[in-house]
């Protein structure tokens, strides 16, 4: 005849199983769980990509600023910007639309 567990042992076993399930659930779904970590890593990768894009834009603008500075003046860039911003033309040019 199989031996039955006492009420105290049964309660202890149920509590241990419930705590085990709770901690397993918290490890997966909790605020510091596996799913949150995956979400944070994806957000980090997205933000790093945005940062890299912004750094490239800043470098481009720094280059343009340098090329239009008093120390270094790029005549071609100045001519291009004047044409684009002010709509200037030379007297020997013809506009085709």
PDB file of N, CA and C in Angstrom:
ATOM      1  N   UNK A   1       0.824  -1.162   0.000  1.00  0.00           N
ATOM      2  CA  UNK A   1       0.000   0.000   0.000  1.00  0.00           C
ATOM      3  C   UNK A   1       0.890   1.255   0.000  1.00  0.00           C
ATOM      4  N   UNK A   2       0.650   2.198  -0.952  1.00  0.00           N
ATOM      5  CA  UNK A   2       1.510   3.374  -1.042  1.00  0.00           C
ATOM      6  C   UNK A   2       1.301   4.290   0.155  1.00  0.00           C
ATOM      7  N   UNK A   3       2.389   4.933   0.542  1.00  0.00           N
ATOM      8  CA  UNK A   3       2.340   5.820   1.690  1.00  0.00           C
ATOM      9  C   UNK A   3       1.863   7.202   1.242  1.00  0.00           C
ATOM     10  N   UNK A   4       0.948   7.818   1.968  1.00  0.00           N
ATOM     11  CA  UNK A   4       0.390   9.133   1.629  1.00  0.00           C
ATOM     12  C   UNK A   4       1.180  10.213   2.347  1.00  0.00           C
ATOM     13  N   UNK A   5       1.237  11.391   1.702  1.00  0.00           N
ATOM     14  CA  UNK A   5       1.921  12.526   2.315  1.00  0.00           C
ATOM     15  C   UNK A   5       1.033  13.144   3.382  1.00  0.00           C
ATOM     16  N   UNK A   6       1.669  13.677   4.394  1.00  0.00           N
ATOM     17  CA  UNK A   6       0.900  14.354   5.438  1.00  0.00           C
ATOM     18  C   UNK A   6       0.399  15.691   4.895  1.00  0.00           C
ATOM     19  N   UNK A   7      -0.519  16.309   5.605  1.00  0.00           N
ATOM     20  CA  UNK A   7      -1.094  17.587   5.167  1.00  0.00           C
ATOM     21  C   UNK A   7      -0.009  18.659   5.115  1.00  0.00           C
ATOM     22  N   UNK A   8       0.868  18.693   6.083  1.00  0.00           N
ATOM     23  CA  UNK A   8       1.960  19.677   6.102  1.00  0.00           C
ATOM     24  C   UNK A   8       2.883  19.511   4.904  1.00  0.00           C
ATOM     25  N   UNK A   9       3.221  18.265   4.560  1.00  0.00           N
ATOM     26  CA  UNK A   9       4.096  18.008   3.414  1.00  0.00           C
ATOM     27  C   UNK A   9       3.395  18.375   2.113  1.00  0.00           C
ATOM     28  N   UNK A  10       2.106  18.122   2.045  1.00  0.00           N
ATOM     29  CA  UNK A  10       1.337  18.474   0.847  1.00  0.00           C
ATOM     30  C   UNK A  10       1.290  19.990   0.669  1.00  0.00           C
ATOM     31  N   UNK A  11       1.022  20.716   1.750  1.00  0.00           N
ATOM     32  CA  UNK A  11       0.986  22.181   1.691  1.00  0.00           C
ATOM     33  C   UNK A  11       2.363  22.716   1.295  1.00  0.00           C
ATOM     34  N   UNK A  12       3.400  22.158   1.898  1.00  0.00           N
ATOM     35  CA  UNK A  12       4.768  22.570   1.583  1.00  0.00           C
ATOM     36  C   UNK A  12       5.061  22.342   0.098  1.00  0.00           C
ATOM     37  N   UNK A  13       4.687  21.205  -0.445  1.00  0.00           N
ATOM     38  CA  UNK A  13       4.920  20.887  -1.849  1.00  0.00           C
ATOM     39  C   UNK A  13       4.149  21.840  -2.766  1.00  0.00           C
ATOM     40  N   UNK A  14       2.919  22.157  -2.426  1.00  0.00           N
ATOM     41  CA  UNK A  14       2.105  23.073  -3.220  1.00  0.00           C
ATOM     42  C   UNK A  14       2.713  24.480  -3.202  1.00  0.00           C
ATOM     43  N   UNK A  15       3.134  24.935  -2.023  1.00  0.00           N
ATOM     44  CA  UNK A  15       3.751  26.269  -1.905  1.00  0.00           C
ATOM     45  C   UNK A  15       5.039  26.330  -2.720  1.00  0.00           C
ATOM     46  N   UNK A  16       5.862  25.317  -2.636  1.00  0.00           N
ATOM     47  CA  UNK A  16       7.125  25.280  -3.394  1.00  0.00           C
ATOM     48  C   UNK A  16       6.836  25.300  -4.897  1.00  0.00           C
ATOM     49  N   UNK A  17       5.858  24.521  -5.346  1.00  0.00           N
ATOM     50  CA  UNK A  17       5.504  24.518  -6.783  1.00  0.00           C
ATOM     51  C   UNK A  17       4.964  25.884  -7.210  1.00  0.00           C
ATOM     52  N   UNK A  18       4.129  26.505  -6.373  1.00  0.00           N
ATOM     53  CA  UNK A  18       3.577  27.825  -6.702  1.00  0.00           C
ATOM     54  C   UNK A  18       4.688  28.871  -6.785  1.00  0.00           C
ATOM     55  N   UNK A  19       5.616  28.846  -5.833  1.00  0.00           N
ATOM     56  CA  UNK A  19       6.745  29.783  -5.878  1.00  0.00           C
ATOM     57  C   UNK A  19       7.622  29.537  -7.111  1.00  0.00           C
ATOM     58  N   UNK A  20       7.843  28.297  -7.431  1.00  0.00           N
ATOM     59  CA  UNK A  20       8.627  27.978  -8.627  1.00  0.00           C
ATOM     60  C   UNK A  20       7.973  28.515  -9.890  1.00  0.00           C
ATOM     61  N   UNK A  21       6.642  28.328  -9.996  1.00  0.00           N
ATOM     62  CA  UNK A  21       5.914  28.845 -11.157  1.00  0.00           C
ATOM     63  C   UNK A  21       5.940  30.381 -11.190  1.00  0.00           C
ATOM     64  N   UNK A  22       5.793  31.008 -10.015  1.00  0.00           N
ATOM     65  CA  UNK A  22       5.825  32.468  -9.952  1.00  0.00           C
ATOM     66  C   UNK A  22       7.177  33.004 -10.421  1.00  0.00           C
ATOM     67  N   UNK A  23       8.264  32.428  -9.910  1.00  0.00           N
ATOM     68  CA  UNK A  23       9.590  32.914 -10.298  1.00  0.00           C
ATOM     69  C   UNK A  23       9.895  32.620 -11.769  1.00  0.00           C
ATOM     70  N   UNK A  24       9.399  31.506 -12.287  1.00  0.00           N
ATOM     71  CA  UNK A  24       9.590  31.213 -13.709  1.00  0.00           C
ATOM     72  C   UNK A  24       8.829  32.227 -14.567  1.00  0.00           C
ATOM     73  N   UNK A  25       7.603  32.548 -14.149  1.00  0.00           N
ATOM     74  CA  UNK A  25       6.814  33.551 -14.865  1.00  0.00           C
ATOM     75  C   UNK A  25       7.500  34.914 -14.807  1.00  0.00           C
ATOM     76  N   UNK A  26       7.987  35.302 -13.620  1.00  0.00           N
ATOM     77  CA  UNK A  26       8.661  36.592 -13.455  1.00  0.00           C
ATOM     78  C   UNK A  26       9.948  36.649 -14.275  1.00  0.00           C
ATOM     79  N   UNK A  27      10.637  35.530 -14.421  1.00  0.00           N
ATOM     80  CA  UNK A  27      11.875  35.510 -15.207  1.00  0.00           C
ATOM     81  C   UNK A  27      11.610  35.741 -16.687  1.00  0.00           C
ATOM     82  N   UNK A  28      10.428  35.365 -17.140  1.00  0.00           N
ATOM     83  CA  UNK A  28      10.089  35.537 -18.553  1.00  0.00           C
ATOM     84  C   UNK A  28       9.332  36.838 -18.794  1.00  0.00           C
ATOM     85  N   UNK A  29       8.310  37.106 -17.996  1.00  0.00           N
ATOM     86  CA  UNK A  29       7.395  38.214 -18.249  1.00  0.00           C
ATOM     87  C   UNK A  29       7.659  39.450 -17.400  1.00  0.00           C
ATOM     88  N   UNK A  30       8.429  39.345 -16.361  1.00  0.00           N
ATOM     89  CA  UNK A  30       8.596  40.432 -15.406  1.00  0.00           C
ATOM     90  C   UNK A  30       9.313  41.650 -15.973  1.00  0.00           C
ATOM     91  N   UNK A  31       9.432  42.710 -15.155  1.00  0.00           N
ATOM     92  CA  UNK A  31      10.075  43.951 -15.611  1.00  0.00           C
ATOM     93  C   UNK A  31      11.551  43.770 -15.932  1.00  0.00           C
ATOM     94  N   UNK A  32      12.174  42.754 -15.386  1.00  0.00           N
ATOM     95  CA  UNK A  32      13.568  42.452 -15.706  1.00  0.00           C
ATOM     96  C   UNK A  32      13.683  41.104 -16.404  1.00  0.00           C
ATOM     97  N   UNK A  33      12.603  40.660 -16.991  1.00  0.00           N
ATOM     98  CA  UNK A  33      12.560  39.336 -17.597  1.00  0.00           C
ATOM     99  C   UNK A  33      13.192  39.272 -18.975  1.00  0.00           C
ATOM    100  N   UNK A  34      13.158  38.092 -19.514  1.00  0.00           N
ATOM    101  CA  UNK A  34      13.780  37.813 -20.810  1.00  0.00           C
ATOM    102  C   UNK A  34      13.114  38.617 -21.928  1.00  0.00           C
ATOM    103  N   UNK A  35      11.788  38.678 -21.937  1.00  0.00           N
ATOM    104  CA  UNK A  35      11.091  39.403 -23.007  1.00  0.00           C
ATOM    105  C   UNK A  35      11.394  40.897 -22.950  1.00  0.00           C
ATOM    106  N   UNK A  36      11.466  41.467 -21.729  1.00  0.00           N
ATOM    107  CA  UNK A  36      11.803  42.889 -21.591  1.00  0.00           C
ATOM    108  C   UNK A  36      13.231  43.148 -22.063  1.00  0.00           C
ATOM    109  N   UNK A  37      14.129  42.217 -21.780  1.00  0.00           N
ATOM    110  CA  UNK A  37      15.522  42.366 -22.217  1.00  0.00           C
ATOM    111  C   UNK A  37      15.602  42.363 -23.750  1.00  0.00           C
ATOM    112  N   UNK A  38      14.852  41.493 -24.393  1.00  0.00           N
ATOM    113  CA  UNK A  38      14.837  41.453 -25.857  1.00  0.00           C
ATOM    114  C   UNK A  38      14.291  42.767 -26.405  1.00  0.00           C
ATOM    115  N   UNK A  39      13.237  43.287 -25.774  1.00  0.00           N
ATOM    116  CA  UNK A  39      12.659  44.566 -26.205  1.00  0.00           C
ATOM    117  C   UNK A  39      13.671  45.700 -26.034  1.00  0.00           C
ATOM    118  N   UNK A  40      14.372  45.731 -24.924  1.00  0.00           N
ATOM    119  CA  UNK A  40      15.376  46.780 -24.675  1.00  0.00           C
ATOM    120  C   UNK A  40      16.513  46.683 -25.670  1.00  0.00           C
ATOM    121  N   UNK A  41      16.945  45.479 -25.997  1.00  0.00           N
ATOM    122  CA  UNK A  41      18.023  45.309 -26.978  1.00  0.00           C
ATOM    123  C   UNK A  41      17.589  45.795 -28.355  1.00  0.00           C
ATOM    124  N   UNK A  42      16.328  45.548 -28.734  1.00  0.00           N
ATOM    125  CA  UNK A  42      15.822  46.030 -30.026  1.00  0.00           C
ATOM    126  C   UNK A  42      15.749  47.556 -30.028  1.00  0.00           C
ATOM    127  N   UNK A  43      15.281  48.147 -28.935  1.00  0.00           N
ATOM    128  CA  UNK A  43      15.234  49.603 -28.839  1.00  0.00           C
ATOM    129  C   UNK A  43      16.638  50.200 -28.887  1.00  0.00           C
ATOM    130  N   UNK A  44      17.586  49.542 -28.235  1.00  0.00           N
ATOM    131  CA  UNK A  44      18.975  50.001 -28.241  1.00  0.00           C
ATOM    132  C   UNK A  44      19.539  49.991 -29.657  1.00  0.00           C
ATOM    133  N   UNK A  45      19.276  48.929 -30.392  1.00  0.00           N
ATOM    134  CA  UNK A  45      19.769  48.855 -31.768  1.00  0.00           C
ATOM    135  C   UNK A  45      19.148  49.949 -32.629  1.00  0.00           C
ATOM    136  N   UNK A  46      17.852  50.211 -32.433  1.00  0.00           N
ATOM    137  CA  UNK A  46      17.177  51.269 -33.184  1.00  0.00           C
ATOM    138  C   UNK A  46      17.758  52.637 -32.840  1.00  0.00           C
ATOM    139  N   UNK A  47      17.974  52.887 -31.567  1.00  0.00           N
ATOM    140  CA  UNK A  47      18.534  54.174 -31.148  1.00  0.00           C
ATOM    141  C   UNK A  47      19.980  54.355 -31.618  1.00  0.00           C
ATOM    142  N   UNK A  48      20.751  53.272 -31.633  1.00  0.00           N
ATOM    143  CA  UNK A  48      22.117  53.357 -32.151  1.00  0.00           C
ATOM    144  C   UNK A  48      22.106  53.678 -33.637  1.00  0.00           C
ATOM    145  N   UNK A  49      21.167  53.095 -34.365  1.00  0.00           N
ATOM    146  CA  UNK A  49      21.038  53.393 -35.791  1.00  0.00           C
ATOM    147  C   UNK A  49      20.685  54.867 -36.005  1.00  0.00           C
ATOM    148  N   UNK A  50      19.747  55.378 -35.204  1.00  0.00           N
ATOM    149  CA  UNK A  50      19.388  56.791 -35.305  1.00  0.00           C
ATOM    150  C   UNK A  50      20.569  57.683 -34.949  1.00  0.00           C
ATOM    151  N   UNK A  51      21.325  57.298 -33.924  1.00  0.00           N
ATOM    152  CA  UNK A  51      22.505  58.062 -33.527  1.00  0.00           C
ATOM    153  C   UNK A  51      23.533  58.110 -34.663  1.00  0.00           C
ATOM    154  N   UNK A  52      23.753  56.964 -35.306  1.00  0.00           N
ATOM    155  CA  UNK A  52      24.712  56.922 -36.411  1.00  0.00           C
ATOM    156  C   UNK A  52      24.257  57.797 -37.574  1.00  0.00           C
ATOM    157  N   UNK A  53      22.955  57.784 -37.865  1.00  0.00           N
ATOM    158  CA  UNK A  53      22.428  58.646 -38.925  1.00  0.00           C
ATOM    159  C   UNK A  53      22.621  60.113 -38.584  1.00  0.00           C
ATOM    160  N   UNK A  54      22.355  60.464 -37.324  1.00  0.00           N
ATOM    161  CA  UNK A  54      22.534  61.851 -36.902  1.00  0.00           C
ATOM    162  C   UNK A  54      23.999  62.265 -36.913  1.00  0.00           C
ATOM    163  N   UNK A  55      24.887  61.350 -36.538  1.00  0.00           N
ATOM    164  CA  UNK A  55      26.318  61.660 -36.586  1.00  0.00           C
ATOM    165  C   UNK A  55      26.766  61.909 -38.023  1.00  0.00           C
ATOM    166  N   UNK A  56      26.261  61.118 -38.955  1.00  0.00           N
ATOM    167  CA  UNK A  56      26.602  61.318 -40.363  1.00  0.00           C
ATOM    168  C   UNK A  56      26.089  62.673 -40.849  1.00  0.00           C
ATOM    169  N   UNK A  57      24.878  63.040 -40.424  1.00  0.00           N
ATOM    170  CA  UNK A  57      24.307  64.336 -40.809  1.00  0.00           C
ATOM    171  C   UNK A  57      25.128  65.488 -40.214  1.00  0.00           C
ATOM    172  N   UNK A  58      25.545  65.340 -38.965  1.00  0.00           N
ATOM    173  CA  UNK A  58      26.367  66.376 -38.334  1.00  0.00           C
ATOM    174  C   UNK A  58      27.702  66.510 -39.065  1.00  0.00           C
ATOM    175  N   UNK A  59      28.313  65.392 -39.408  1.00  0.00           N
ATOM    176  CA  UNK A  59      29.592  65.437 -40.138  1.00  0.00           C
ATOM    177  C   UNK A  59      29.414  66.107 -41.498  1.00  0.00           C
ATOM    178  N   UNK A  60      28.302  65.816 -42.172  1.00  0.00           N
ATOM    179  CA  UNK A  60      28.045  66.442 -43.465  1.00  0.00           C
ATOM    180  C   UNK A  60      27.896  67.950 -43.306  1.00  0.00           C
ATOM    181  N   UNK A  61      27.144  68.360 -42.284  1.00  0.00           N
ATOM    182  CA  UNK A  61      26.932  69.791 -42.067  1.00  0.00           C
ATOM    183  C   UNK A  61      28.228  70.479 -41.616  1.00  0.00           C
ATOM    184  N   UNK A  62      29.049  69.793 -40.833  1.00  0.00           N
ATOM    185  CA  UNK A  62      30.335  70.365 -40.443  1.00  0.00           C
ATOM    186  C   UNK A  62      31.224  70.562 -41.662  1.00  0.00           C
ATOM    187  N   UNK A  63      31.176  69.613 -42.577  1.00  0.00           N
ATOM    188  CA  UNK A  63      31.955  69.737 -43.811  1.00  0.00           C
ATOM    189  C   UNK A  63      31.480  70.934 -44.623  1.00  0.00           C
ATOM    190  N   UNK A  64      30.169  71.076 -44.778  1.00  0.00           N
ATOM    191  CA  UNK A  64      29.638  72.219 -45.527  1.00  0.00           C
ATOM    192  C   UNK A  64      29.986  73.535 -44.837  1.00  0.00           C
ATOM    193  N   UNK A  65      29.874  73.551 -43.515  1.00  0.00           N
ATOM    194  CA  UNK A  65      30.201  74.766 -42.763  1.00  0.00           C
ATOM    195  C   UNK A  65      31.668  75.118 -42.942  1.00  0.00           C
ATOM    196  N   UNK A  66      32.515  74.120 -42.885  1.00  0.00           N
ATOM    197  CA  UNK A  66      33.949  74.362 -43.084  1.00  0.00           C
ATOM    198  C   UNK A  66      34.223  74.898 -44.483  1.00  0.00           C
ATOM    199  N   UNK A  67      33.539  74.320 -45.464  1.00  0.00           N
ATOM    200  CA  UNK A  67      33.779  74.725 -46.850  1.00  0.00           C
ATOM    201  C   UNK A  67      33.259  76.133 -47.128  1.00  0.00           C
ATOM    202  N   UNK A  68      32.348  76.656 -46.304  1.00  0.00           N
ATOM    203  CA  UNK A  68      31.849  78.017 -46.485  1.00  0.00           C
ATOM    204  C   UNK A  68      32.440  78.992 -45.461  1.00  0.00           C
ATOM    205  N   UNK A  69      33.408  78.550 -44.661  1.00  0.00           N
ATOM    206  CA  UNK A  69      33.985  79.411 -43.632  1.00  0.00           C
ATOM    207  C   UNK A  69      34.968  80.407 -44.248  1.00  0.00           C
ATOM    208  N   UNK A  70      35.393  81.359 -43.433  1.00  0.00           N
ATOM    209  CA  UNK A  70      36.352  82.368 -43.890  1.00  0.00           C
ATOM    210  C   UNK A  70      37.728  81.766 -44.154  1.00  0.00           C
ATOM    211  N   UNK A  71      38.072  80.716 -43.414  1.00  0.00           N
ATOM    212  CA  UNK A  71      39.389  80.088 -43.581  1.00  0.00           C
ATOM    213  C   UNK A  71      39.490  79.298 -44.880  1.00  0.00           C
ATOM    214  N   UNK A  72      38.395  78.759 -45.332  1.00  0.00           N
ATOM    215  CA  UNK A  72      38.395  77.897 -46.519  1.00  0.00           C
ATOM    216  C   UNK A  72      37.097  78.162 -47.264  1.00  0.00           C
ATOM    217  N   UNK A  73      37.179  78.761 -48.408  1.00  0.00           N
ATOM    218  CA  UNK A  73      35.975  79.092 -49.165  1.00  0.00           C
ATOM    219  C   UNK A  73      35.953  78.286 -50.457  1.00  0.00           C
ATOM    220  N   UNK A  74      34.969  77.436 -50.592  1.00  0.00           N
ATOM    221  CA  UNK A  74      34.788  76.632 -51.797  1.00  0.00           C
ATOM    222  C   UNK A  74      33.865  77.421 -52.731  1.00  0.00           C
ATOM    223  N   UNK A  75      34.423  77.977 -53.774  1.00  0.00           N
ATOM    224  CA  UNK A  75      33.674  78.837 -54.694  1.00  0.00           C
ATOM    225  C   UNK A  75      32.541  78.064 -55.369  1.00  0.00           C
ATOM    226  N   UNK A  76      32.798  76.827 -55.746  1.00  0.00           N
ATOM    227  CA  UNK A  76      31.760  76.024 -56.393  1.00  0.00           C
ATOM    228  C   UNK A  76      30.579  75.800 -55.456  1.00  0.00           C
ATOM    229  N   UNK A  77      30.869  75.499 -54.190  1.00  0.00           N
ATOM    230  CA  UNK A  77      29.791  75.292 -53.226  1.00  0.00           C
ATOM    231  C   UNK A  77      29.034  76.600 -52.985  1.00  0.00           C
ATOM    232  N   UNK A  78      29.746  77.694 -52.889  1.00  0.00           N
ATOM    233  CA  UNK A  78      29.102  78.989 -52.701  1.00  0.00           C
ATOM    234  C   UNK A  78      28.193  79.313 -53.885  1.00  0.00           C
ATOM    235  N   UNK A  79      28.668  79.059 -55.098  1.00  0.00           N
ATOM    236  CA  UNK A  79      27.878  79.292 -56.299  1.00  0.00           C
ATOM    237  C   UNK A  79      26.621  78.407 -56.294  1.00  0.00           C
ATOM    238  N   UNK A  80      26.799  77.146 -55.938  1.00  0.00           N
ATOM    239  CA  UNK A  80      25.663  76.210 -55.897  1.00  0.00           C
ATOM    240  C   UNK A  80      24.623  76.664 -54.877  1.00  0.00           C
ATOM    241  N   UNK A  81      25.069  77.036 -53.666  1.00  0.00           N
ATOM    242  CA  UNK A  81      24.141  77.472 -52.629  1.00  0.00           C
ATOM    243  C   UNK A  81      23.430  78.766 -53.024  1.00  0.00           C
ATOM    244  N   UNK A  82      24.142  79.720 -53.658  1.00  0.00           N
ATOM    245  CA  UNK A  82      23.530  80.971 -54.082  1.00  0.00           C
ATOM    246  C   UNK A  82      22.467  80.712 -55.142  1.00  0.00           C
ATOM    247  N   UNK A  83      22.738  79.805 -56.041  1.00  0.00           N
ATOM    248  CA  UNK A  83      21.754  79.466 -57.082  1.00  0.00           C
ATOM    249  C   UNK A  83      20.518  78.820 -56.461  1.00  0.00           C
ATOM    250  N   UNK A  84      20.754  77.892 -55.512  1.00  0.00           N
ATOM    251  CA  UNK A  84      19.636  77.157 -54.923  1.00  0.00           C
ATOM    252  C   UNK A  84      18.809  78.042 -53.991  1.00  0.00           C
ATOM    253  N   UNK A  85      19.450  78.769 -53.118  1.00  0.00           N
ATOM    254  CA  UNK A  85      18.731  79.547 -52.106  1.00  0.00           C
ATOM    255  C   UNK A  85      18.172  80.841 -52.683  1.00  0.00           C
ATOM    256  N   UNK A  86      18.979  81.554 -53.434  1.00  0.00           N
ATOM    257  CA  UNK A  86      18.567  82.863 -53.923  1.00  0.00           C
ATOM    258  C   UNK A  86      17.984  82.836 -55.340  1.00  0.00           C
ATOM    259  N   UNK A  87      18.165  81.727 -56.025  1.00  0.00           N
ATOM    260  CA  UNK A  87      17.658  81.635 -57.389  1.00  0.00           C
ATOM    261  C   UNK A  87      18.462  82.489 -58.364  1.00  0.00           C
ATOM    262  N   UNK A  88      19.746  82.623 -58.122  1.00  0.00           N
ATOM    263  CA  UNK A  88      20.594  83.456 -58.982  1.00  0.00           C
ATOM    264  C   UNK A  88      21.029  82.705 -60.229  1.00  0.00           C
ATOM    265  N   UNK A  89      21.244  83.466 -61.288  1.00  0.00           N
ATOM    266  CA  UNK A  89      21.742  82.925 -62.550  1.00  0.00           C
ATOM    267  C   UNK A  89      22.827  83.849 -63.072  1.00  0.00           C
ATOM    268  N   UNK A  90      23.679  83.294 -63.919  1.00  0.00           N
ATOM    269  CA  UNK A  90      24.638  84.141 -64.622  1.00  0.00           C
ATOM    270  C   UNK A  90      23.964  84.686 -65.870  1.00  0.00           C
ATOM    271  N   UNK A  91      24.513  85.750 -66.388  1.00  0.00           N
ATOM    272  CA  UNK A  91      23.888  86.410 -67.520  1.00  0.00           C
ATOM    273  C   UNK A  91      23.926  85.545 -68.787  1.00  0.00           C
ATOM    274  N   UNK A  92      24.855  84.620 -68.888  1.00  0.00           N
ATOM    275  CA  UNK A  92      24.967  83.793 -70.094  1.00  0.00           C
ATOM    276  C   UNK A  92      24.223  82.466 -69.976  1.00  0.00           C
ATOM    277  N   UNK A  93      23.437  82.258 -68.938  1.00  0.00           N
ATOM    278  CA  UNK A  93      22.716  80.999 -68.747  1.00  0.00           C
ATOM    279  C   UNK A  93      21.270  81.122 -69.220  1.00  0.00           C
ATOM    280  N   UNK A  94      20.725  79.983 -69.694  1.00  0.00           N
ATOM    281  CA  UNK A  94      19.343  79.900 -70.131  1.00  0.00           C
ATOM    282  C   UNK A  94      18.623  78.873 -69.271  1.00  0.00           C
ATOM    283  N   UNK A  95      17.434  79.197 -68.827  1.00  0.00           N
ATOM    284  CA  UNK A  95      16.646  78.292 -67.992  1.00  0.00           C
ATOM    285  C   UNK A  95      15.704  77.493 -68.883  1.00  0.00           C
ATOM    286  N   UNK A  96      15.731  76.168 -68.724  1.00  0.00           N
ATOM    287  CA  UNK A  96      14.825  75.274 -69.428  1.00  0.00           C
ATOM    288  C   UNK A  96      13.872  74.659 -68.420  1.00  0.00           C
ATOM    289  N   UNK A  97      12.583  74.728 -68.704  1.00  0.00           N
ATOM    290  CA  UNK A  97      11.599  74.138 -67.790  1.00  0.00           C
ATOM    291  C   UNK A  97      10.723  73.166 -68.503  1.00  0.00           C
TER     292      UNK A  97
END
